[in-house]
PDB file of C-alpha atoms in Angstrom:
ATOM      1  CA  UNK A  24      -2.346  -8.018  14.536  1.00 49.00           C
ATOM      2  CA  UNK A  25      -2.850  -5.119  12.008  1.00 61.00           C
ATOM      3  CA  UNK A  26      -6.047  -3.028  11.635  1.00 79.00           C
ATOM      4  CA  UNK A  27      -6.804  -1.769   8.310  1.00 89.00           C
ATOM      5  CA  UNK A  28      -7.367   2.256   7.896  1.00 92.00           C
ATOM      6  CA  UNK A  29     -10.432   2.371   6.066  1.00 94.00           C
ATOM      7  CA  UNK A  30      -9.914   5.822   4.615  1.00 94.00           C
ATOM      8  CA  UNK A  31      -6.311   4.560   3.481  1.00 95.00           C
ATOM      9  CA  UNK A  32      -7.989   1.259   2.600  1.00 93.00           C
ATOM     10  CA  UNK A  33     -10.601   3.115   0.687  1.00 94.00           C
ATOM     11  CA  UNK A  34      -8.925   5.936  -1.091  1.00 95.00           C
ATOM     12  CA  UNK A  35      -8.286   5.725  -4.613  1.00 94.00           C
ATOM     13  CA  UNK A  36      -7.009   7.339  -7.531  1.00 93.00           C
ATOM     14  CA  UNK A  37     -10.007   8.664  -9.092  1.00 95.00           C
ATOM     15  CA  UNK A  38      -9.617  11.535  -5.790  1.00 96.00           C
ATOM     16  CA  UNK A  39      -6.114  12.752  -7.679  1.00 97.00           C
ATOM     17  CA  UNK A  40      -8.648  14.413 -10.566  1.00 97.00           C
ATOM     18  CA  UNK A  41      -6.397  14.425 -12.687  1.00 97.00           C
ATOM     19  CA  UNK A  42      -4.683  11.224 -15.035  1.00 96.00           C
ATOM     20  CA  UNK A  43      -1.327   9.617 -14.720  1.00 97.00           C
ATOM     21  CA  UNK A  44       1.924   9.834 -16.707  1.00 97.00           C
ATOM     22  CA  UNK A  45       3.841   6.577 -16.707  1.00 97.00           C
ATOM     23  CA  UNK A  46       7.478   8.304 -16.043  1.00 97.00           C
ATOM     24  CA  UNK A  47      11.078   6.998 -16.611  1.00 96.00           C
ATOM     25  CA  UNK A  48      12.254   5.481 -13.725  1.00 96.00           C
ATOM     26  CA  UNK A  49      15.922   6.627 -12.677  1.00 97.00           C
ATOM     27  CA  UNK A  50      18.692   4.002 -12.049  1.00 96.00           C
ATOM     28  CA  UNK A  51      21.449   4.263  -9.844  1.00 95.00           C
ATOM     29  CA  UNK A  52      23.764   6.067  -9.186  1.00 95.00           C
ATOM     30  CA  UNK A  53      21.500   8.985 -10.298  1.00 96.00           C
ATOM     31  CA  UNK A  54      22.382  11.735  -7.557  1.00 97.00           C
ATOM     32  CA  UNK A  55      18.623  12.234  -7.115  1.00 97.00           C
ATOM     33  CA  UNK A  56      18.611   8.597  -5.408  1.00 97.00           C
ATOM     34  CA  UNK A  57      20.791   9.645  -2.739  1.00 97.00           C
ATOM     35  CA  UNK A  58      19.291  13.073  -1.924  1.00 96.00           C
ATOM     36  CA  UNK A  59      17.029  13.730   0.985  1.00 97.00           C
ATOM     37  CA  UNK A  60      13.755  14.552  -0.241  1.00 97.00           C
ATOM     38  CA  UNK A  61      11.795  18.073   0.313  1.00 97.00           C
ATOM     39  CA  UNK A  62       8.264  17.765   2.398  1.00 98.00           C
ATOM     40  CA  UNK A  63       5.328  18.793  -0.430  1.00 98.00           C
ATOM     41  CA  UNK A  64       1.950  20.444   0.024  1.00 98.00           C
ATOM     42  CA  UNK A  65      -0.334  17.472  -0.514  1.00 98.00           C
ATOM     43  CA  UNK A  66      -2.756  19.483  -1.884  1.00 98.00           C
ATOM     44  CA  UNK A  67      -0.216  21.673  -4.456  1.00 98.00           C
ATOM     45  CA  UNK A  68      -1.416  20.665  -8.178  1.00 98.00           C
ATOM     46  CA  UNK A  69       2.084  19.860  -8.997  1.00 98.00           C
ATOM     47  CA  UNK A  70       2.017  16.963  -5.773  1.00 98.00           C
ATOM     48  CA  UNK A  71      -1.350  15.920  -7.133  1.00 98.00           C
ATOM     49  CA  UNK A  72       0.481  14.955 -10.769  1.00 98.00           C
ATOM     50  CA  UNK A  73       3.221  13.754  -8.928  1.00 98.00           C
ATOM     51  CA  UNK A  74       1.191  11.014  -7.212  1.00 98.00           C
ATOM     52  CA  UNK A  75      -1.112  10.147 -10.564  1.00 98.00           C
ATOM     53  CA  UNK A  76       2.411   9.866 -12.071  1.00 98.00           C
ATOM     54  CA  UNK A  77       3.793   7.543  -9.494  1.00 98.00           C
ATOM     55  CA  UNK A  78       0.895   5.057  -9.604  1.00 97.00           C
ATOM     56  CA  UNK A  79       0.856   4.884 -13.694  1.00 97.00           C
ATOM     57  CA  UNK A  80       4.410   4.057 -13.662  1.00 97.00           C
ATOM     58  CA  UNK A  81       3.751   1.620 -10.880  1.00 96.00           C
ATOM     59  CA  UNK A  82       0.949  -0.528 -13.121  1.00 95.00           C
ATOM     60  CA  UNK A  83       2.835  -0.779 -16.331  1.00 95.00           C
ATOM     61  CA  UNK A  84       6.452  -1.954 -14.499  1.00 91.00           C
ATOM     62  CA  UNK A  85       6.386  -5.533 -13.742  1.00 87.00           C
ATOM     63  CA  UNK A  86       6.758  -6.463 -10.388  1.00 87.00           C
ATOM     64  CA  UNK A  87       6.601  -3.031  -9.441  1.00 92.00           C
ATOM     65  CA  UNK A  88       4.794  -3.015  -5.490  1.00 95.00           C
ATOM     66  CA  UNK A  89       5.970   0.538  -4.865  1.00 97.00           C
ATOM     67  CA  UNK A  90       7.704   4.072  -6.434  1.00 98.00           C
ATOM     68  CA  UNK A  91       8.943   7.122  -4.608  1.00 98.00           C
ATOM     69  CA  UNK A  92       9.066  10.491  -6.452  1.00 98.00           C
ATOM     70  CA  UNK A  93      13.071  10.349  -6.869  1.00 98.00           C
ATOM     71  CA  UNK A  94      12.792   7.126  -8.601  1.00 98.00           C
ATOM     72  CA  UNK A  95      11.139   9.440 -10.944  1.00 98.00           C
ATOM     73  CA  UNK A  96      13.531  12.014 -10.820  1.00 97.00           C
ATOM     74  CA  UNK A  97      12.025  14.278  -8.127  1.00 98.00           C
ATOM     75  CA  UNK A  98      13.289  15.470  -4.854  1.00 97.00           C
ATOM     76  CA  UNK A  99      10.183  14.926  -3.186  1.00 98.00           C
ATOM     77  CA  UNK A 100       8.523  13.197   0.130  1.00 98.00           C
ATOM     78  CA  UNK A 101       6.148  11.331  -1.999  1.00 98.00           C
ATOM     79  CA  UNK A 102       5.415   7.620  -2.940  1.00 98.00           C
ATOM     80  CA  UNK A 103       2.949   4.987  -3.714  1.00 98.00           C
ATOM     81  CA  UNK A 104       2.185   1.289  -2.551  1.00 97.00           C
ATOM     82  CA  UNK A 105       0.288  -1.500  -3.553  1.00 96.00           C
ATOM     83  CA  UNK A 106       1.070  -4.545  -2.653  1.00 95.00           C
ATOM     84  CA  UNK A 107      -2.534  -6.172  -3.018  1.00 93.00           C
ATOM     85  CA  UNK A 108      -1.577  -8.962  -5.274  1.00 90.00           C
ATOM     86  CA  UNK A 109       2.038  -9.832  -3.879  1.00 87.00           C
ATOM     87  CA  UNK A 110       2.340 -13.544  -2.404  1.00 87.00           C
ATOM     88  CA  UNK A 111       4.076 -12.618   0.299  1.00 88.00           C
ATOM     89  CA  UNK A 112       1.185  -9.867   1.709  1.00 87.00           C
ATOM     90  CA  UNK A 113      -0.663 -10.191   4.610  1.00 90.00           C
ATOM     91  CA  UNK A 114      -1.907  -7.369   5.908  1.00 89.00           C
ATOM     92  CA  UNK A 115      -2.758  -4.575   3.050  1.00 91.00           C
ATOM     93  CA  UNK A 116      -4.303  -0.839   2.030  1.00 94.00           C
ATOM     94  CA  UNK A 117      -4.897  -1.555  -1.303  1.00 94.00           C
ATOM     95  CA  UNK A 118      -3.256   1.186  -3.644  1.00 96.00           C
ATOM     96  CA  UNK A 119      -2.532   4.364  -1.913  1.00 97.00           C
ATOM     97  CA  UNK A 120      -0.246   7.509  -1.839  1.00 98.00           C
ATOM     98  CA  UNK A 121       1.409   9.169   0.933  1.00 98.00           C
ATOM     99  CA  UNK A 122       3.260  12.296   0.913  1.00 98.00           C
ATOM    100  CA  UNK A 123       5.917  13.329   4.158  1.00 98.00           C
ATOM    101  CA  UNK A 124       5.569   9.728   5.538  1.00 98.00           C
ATOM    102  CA  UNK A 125       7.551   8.566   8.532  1.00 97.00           C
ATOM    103  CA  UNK A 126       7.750   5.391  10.829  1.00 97.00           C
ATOM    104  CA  UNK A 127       6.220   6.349  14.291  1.00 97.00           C
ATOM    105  CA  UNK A 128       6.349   2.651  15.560  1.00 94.00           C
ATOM    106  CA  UNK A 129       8.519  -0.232  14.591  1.00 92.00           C
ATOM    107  CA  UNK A 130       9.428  -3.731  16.121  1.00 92.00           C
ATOM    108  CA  UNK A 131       9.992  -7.629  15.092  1.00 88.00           C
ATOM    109  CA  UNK A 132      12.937  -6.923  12.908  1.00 90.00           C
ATOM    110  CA  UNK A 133      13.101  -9.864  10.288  1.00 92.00           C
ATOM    111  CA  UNK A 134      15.529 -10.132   7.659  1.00 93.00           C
ATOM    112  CA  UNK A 135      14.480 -10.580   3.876  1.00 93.00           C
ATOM    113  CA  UNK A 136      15.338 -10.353  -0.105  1.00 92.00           C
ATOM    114  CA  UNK A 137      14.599  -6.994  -1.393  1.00 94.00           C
ATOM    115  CA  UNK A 138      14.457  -5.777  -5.208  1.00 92.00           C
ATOM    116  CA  UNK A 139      14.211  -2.331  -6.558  1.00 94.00           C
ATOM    117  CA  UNK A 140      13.886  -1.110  -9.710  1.00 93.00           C
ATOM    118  CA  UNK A 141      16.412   1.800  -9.273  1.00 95.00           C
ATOM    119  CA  UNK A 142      19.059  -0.951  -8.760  1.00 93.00           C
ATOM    120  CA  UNK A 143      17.452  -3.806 -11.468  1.00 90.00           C
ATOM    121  CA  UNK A 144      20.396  -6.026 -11.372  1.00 90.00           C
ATOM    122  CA  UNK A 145      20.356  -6.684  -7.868  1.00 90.00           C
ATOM    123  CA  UNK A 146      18.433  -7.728  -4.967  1.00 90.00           C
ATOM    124  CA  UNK A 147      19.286  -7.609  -1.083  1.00 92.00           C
ATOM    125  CA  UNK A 148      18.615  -9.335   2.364  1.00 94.00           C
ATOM    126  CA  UNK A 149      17.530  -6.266   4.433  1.00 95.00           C
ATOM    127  CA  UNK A 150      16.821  -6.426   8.238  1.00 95.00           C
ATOM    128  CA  UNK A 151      13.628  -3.996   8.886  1.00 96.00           C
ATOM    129  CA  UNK A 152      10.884  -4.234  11.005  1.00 95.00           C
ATOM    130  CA  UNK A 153       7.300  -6.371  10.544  1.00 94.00           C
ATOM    131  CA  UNK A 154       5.449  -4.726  12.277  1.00 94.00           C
ATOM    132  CA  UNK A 155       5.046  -0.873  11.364  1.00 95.00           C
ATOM    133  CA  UNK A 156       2.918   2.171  12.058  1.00 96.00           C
ATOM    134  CA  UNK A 157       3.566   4.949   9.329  1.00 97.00           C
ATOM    135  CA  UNK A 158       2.081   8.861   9.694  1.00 98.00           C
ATOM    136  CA  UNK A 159       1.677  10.571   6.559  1.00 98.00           C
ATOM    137  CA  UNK A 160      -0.503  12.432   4.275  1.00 98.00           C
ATOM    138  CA  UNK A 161      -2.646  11.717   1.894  1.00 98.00           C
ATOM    139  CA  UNK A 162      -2.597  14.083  -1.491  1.00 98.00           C
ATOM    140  CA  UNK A 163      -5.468  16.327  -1.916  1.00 97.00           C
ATOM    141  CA  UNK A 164      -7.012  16.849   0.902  1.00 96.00           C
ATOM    142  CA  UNK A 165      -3.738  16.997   2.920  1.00 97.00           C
ATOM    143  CA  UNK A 166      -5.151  14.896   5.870  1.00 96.00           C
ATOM    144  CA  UNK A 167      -3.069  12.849   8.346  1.00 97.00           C
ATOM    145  CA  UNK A 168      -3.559   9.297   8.478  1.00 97.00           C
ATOM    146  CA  UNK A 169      -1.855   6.347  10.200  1.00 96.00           C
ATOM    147  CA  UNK A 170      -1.172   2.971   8.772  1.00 96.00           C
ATOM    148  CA  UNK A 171      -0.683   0.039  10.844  1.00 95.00           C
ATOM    149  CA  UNK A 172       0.369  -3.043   9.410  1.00 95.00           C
ATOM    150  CA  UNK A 173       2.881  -6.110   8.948  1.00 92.00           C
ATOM    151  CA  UNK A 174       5.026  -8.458   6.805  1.00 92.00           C
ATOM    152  CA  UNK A 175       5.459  -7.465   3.397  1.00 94.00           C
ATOM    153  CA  UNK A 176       3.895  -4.012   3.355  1.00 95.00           C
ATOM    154  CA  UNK A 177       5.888  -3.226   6.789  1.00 96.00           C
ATOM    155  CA  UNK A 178       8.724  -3.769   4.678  1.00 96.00           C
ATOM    156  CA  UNK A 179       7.732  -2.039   1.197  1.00 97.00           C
ATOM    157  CA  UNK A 180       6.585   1.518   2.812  1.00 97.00           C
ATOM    158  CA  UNK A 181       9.989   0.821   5.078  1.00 97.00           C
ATOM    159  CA  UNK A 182      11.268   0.798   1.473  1.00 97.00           C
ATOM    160  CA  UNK A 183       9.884   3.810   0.512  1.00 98.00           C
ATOM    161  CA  UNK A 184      10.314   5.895   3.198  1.00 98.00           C
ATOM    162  CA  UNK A 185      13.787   5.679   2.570  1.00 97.00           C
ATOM    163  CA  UNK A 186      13.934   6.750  -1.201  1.00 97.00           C
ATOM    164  CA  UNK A 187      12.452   9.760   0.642  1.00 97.00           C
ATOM    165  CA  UNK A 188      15.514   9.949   2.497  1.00 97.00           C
ATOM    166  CA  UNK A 189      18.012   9.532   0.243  1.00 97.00           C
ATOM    167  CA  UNK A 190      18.278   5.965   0.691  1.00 97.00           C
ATOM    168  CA  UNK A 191      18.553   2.377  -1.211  1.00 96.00           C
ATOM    169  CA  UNK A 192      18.160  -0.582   0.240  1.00 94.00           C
ATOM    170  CA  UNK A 193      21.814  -1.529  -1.001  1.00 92.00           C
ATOM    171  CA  UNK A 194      22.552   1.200   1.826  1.00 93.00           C
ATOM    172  CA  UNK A 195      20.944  -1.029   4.463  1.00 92.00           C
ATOM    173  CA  UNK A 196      22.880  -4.469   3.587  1.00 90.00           C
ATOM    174  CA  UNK A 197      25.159  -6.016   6.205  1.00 87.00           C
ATOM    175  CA  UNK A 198      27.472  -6.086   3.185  1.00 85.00           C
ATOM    176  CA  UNK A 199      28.677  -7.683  -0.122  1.00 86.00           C
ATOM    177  CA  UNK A 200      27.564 -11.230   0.824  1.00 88.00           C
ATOM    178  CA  UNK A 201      23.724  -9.890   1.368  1.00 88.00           C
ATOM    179  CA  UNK A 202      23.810  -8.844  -2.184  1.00 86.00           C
ATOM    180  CA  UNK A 203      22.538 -10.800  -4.798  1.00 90.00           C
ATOM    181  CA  UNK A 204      22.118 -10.915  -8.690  1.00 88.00           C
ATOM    182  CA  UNK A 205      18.970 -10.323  -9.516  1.00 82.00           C
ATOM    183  CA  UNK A 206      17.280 -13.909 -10.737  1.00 75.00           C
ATOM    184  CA  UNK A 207      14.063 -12.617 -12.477  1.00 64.00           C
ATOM    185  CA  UNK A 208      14.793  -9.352 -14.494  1.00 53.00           C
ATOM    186  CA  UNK A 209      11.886  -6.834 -14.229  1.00 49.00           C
TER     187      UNK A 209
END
């Protein structure tokens, strides 16, 4: 079973200081999509935008549970997640951004359909792990935090860890067959 990190669960946008820009989002094959990301200074000003950006452009997109700074059109170790209202959620932070995440812990690999609105005309079945711990900062005040958790947000900051790397989840199919046209169009 997850435990919830009350300072993750807790944080919210009003520490940023500063208001969101809702962003174009980048499509594929957009070089940026397939480019490692650089660590950031969680507390730089131009991080701090960053993440205010990333959760505007998250509310207004449809269907949108998550955004990583290249889907934006930055090279950057940055992203946001909320997948509160999401029907498949069990465990969850509320909305949150991390900056330099990585997976620590991972096991129960599970396979399931993933969208993404870098690649809007398809979706995916992706293996990846449901149960997760993820180490990362928050932006601001830089500190380290550790999120434990399951199911569906196991697999969305699994999703979002890799835009940080460079990857989509059409890079983690077992091939043509596990890709799908997309059904609803966000």
């Amino acid at each position: 079973m997850s435990e919830i990190n009350e300072r993750v669960a807790g944080w919210t946008e009003a520490e940023l200081g500063v208001e969101g820009r809702v962003l174009d989002v980048v499509r594929a094959p957009a070089h940026v999509l397939s480019v490692p990301g650089k660590d950031v200074d969680p507390a730089a000003p131009e991080t701090v935008q960053l993440a205010a950006d990333l959760i505007a452009t998250m509310r207004v997109s449809p269907g949108c549970v998550g955004l990583a700074a290249d889907q934006v059109g930055v090279s950057a170790r940055v992203f946001c997640v909320d997948v509160s209202t999401h029907v498949k959620t069990k465990t969850h932070h509320g909305t949150y951004v991390l900056c330099n995440a990585e997976v620590i812990e991972a096991s129960r690999n599970e396979k399931a359909r993933e969208g993404c609105m870098s690649v809007p005309d398809l979706t995916g079945d992706v293996k990846r792990a449901s149960r997760l711990t993820v180490r990362g900062q928050l932006p601001v005040t830089g500190e380290t935090v550790e999120i434990v958790t399951d199911a569906f947000e196991a697999r969305c900051l699994q999703h979002e860890i890799d835009h940080t790397n460079g990857l989509l989840f059409i890079d983690r199919v077992a091939g043509a067959h596990a890709l799908h046209q997309r059904q609803t169009y966000l």
